[in-house]
Amino acid sequence: MPAYDAAAVAALADQQVSWRDKALPPAFWGRTVAGILADRPRLSQLPTPLMTLSAPGLRHNVDTLDTWCRRHGVELAPHGKTTMAPALWAMQLDAGAWAITLANGFQLGVARAYGVQRVLIANAVISPLQLRWIADELAADPSFEVMVWADSVRTVEIMEAARSAHVGPDARPLDVMVEVGGIGGRTGARDAETALAVGHAIAKASTLRLVGVAGYEGAIGHGVDEANLEEVRAYLRDLATVHHRLKDLYDADVVPVVSAGGSQYFEQVAKVLASEAGDGARVVLRSGAYITHDDGLYRRVSPLGANPRTDGEQLVSAMHGWMRITSQPEPGLAIFDGGRRDFPFDQDFPEPQLIRPRSEGSPILPATGMTVTNLNDQHGYLTFTDVPVVIGDELRVGLSHPCTAFDKWGLIPVVDDPDAADPVVVDLVRTFF
């Protein structure tokens, strides 16, 4: 079976755009995505503020992590919550991703609408409504696979009660992974004995099946110095210990999944857990932000960022913001037309990179001496010293933290070369948040 519904993804190009799509001008409203792209529009035809993706950057990042995973003996179930873009999920699956990771029932609904066949929900699902719907999806599609997490016996009891009241004795079981946490972390069983009790509860349940262990080391580590890396490794060793102590509870036909690995410590996951693959388990990373990387958080902390901690090509930033100077109320201060509703700000403010002066034919200049100092809802503050800035100039910025960038855009233009004088729009990516 294919990993997703290629026809449904392709049909995104047949959708009409409208006033709901803030990335596009009124001249494009009422046209289909395919019709717009056939004209090879230029970036200069789009309004600001704007977020774009880089086609070569996306391709490079997807191929780079796929190669890295194969070299290190692990598999990848990229976290789809980062982009919530079925077209980008398809790109990742086509490159060899084993599954798509999601965070909740709504996101699973998007995945099912586009035929994603294997999903790892990195969370507990305890809503009876969602559990009944998932049971119906499993019954309707024998090729559909979904795995959920549990970190307490109470969670297992809720899942078992909801499913037992809805499915018959011959229904496909719901695959469940024991979530292992750590002190000061997020969710997850805080000690091995609790985790083992959860595993035993899953194995005893009549409508559930134990299929592995999982956790999120990003909630444990808080830096990339050696002390923090060792803290992450210690956590991963604890996760492996739980897996080994649960081995007798796995059904004979189950290839257990051992899953960890966000976008900050995936090299540590491979270092500690890859050996489990040689012992009959499937080791699965869930990195999501790598697909665009960034010019902030992940540039600093990714194992394949500005200061690499592992082998392989470095990731590149494949997302940019564009805004226009609309006011220059004081010397050295300019206001631009993008704000918190348009660009991420939870980790870093946008980073000025290039300035396009308003005068026709003027060269693109590096944005030296420029700093974004604040963002309001729809405005941003730019201080400048080295390069003059006037009303009408266009600024390209680097963005930090893709997880809070994609959710601000329902349709995102993809350009052929973000460094070109006037990039060509080669795709329009639809997101679902």
Coordinates of C-alpha atoms in Angstrom, one line a residue, residues 2-5 9 86 89-90 93 99-102 108 110-120 141 143-145:
P2 CA 1.2 3.6 -0.7
A3 CA 2.2 5.7 2.3
Y4 CA -0.4 8.3 1.5
D5 CA -3.1 9.2 -1.0
V9 CA -2.3 15.5 -2.3
P86 CA 0.3 17.2 3.6
W89 CA 4.5 15.1 4.5
A90 CA 4.4 13.5 1.1
L93 CA 7.4 9.9 3.0
A99 CA 5.7 7.2 9.3
I100 CA 4.4 10.7 10.2
T101 CA 4.3 11.7 13.8
L102 CA 1.4 13.9 15.1
L108 CA -4.7 12.7 12.8
V110 CA -5.9 15.8 8.5
A111 CA -3.6 12.8 8.0
R112 CA -6.5 10.5 7.3
A113 CA -8.0 13.0 4.9
Y114 CA -4.8 12.6 2.8
G115 CA -4.5 8.9 3.3
V116 CA -1.4 8.8 5.5
Q117 CA -1.2 5.1 6.3
R118 CA 1.1 5.0 9.4
V119 CA 0.9 7.6 12.2
L120 CA 2.6 7.8 15.5
D141 CA -8.9 0.4 6.6
S143 CA -3.7 -1.0 6.1
F144 CA -4.0 1.9 8.5
E145 CA -1.6 1.9 11.5

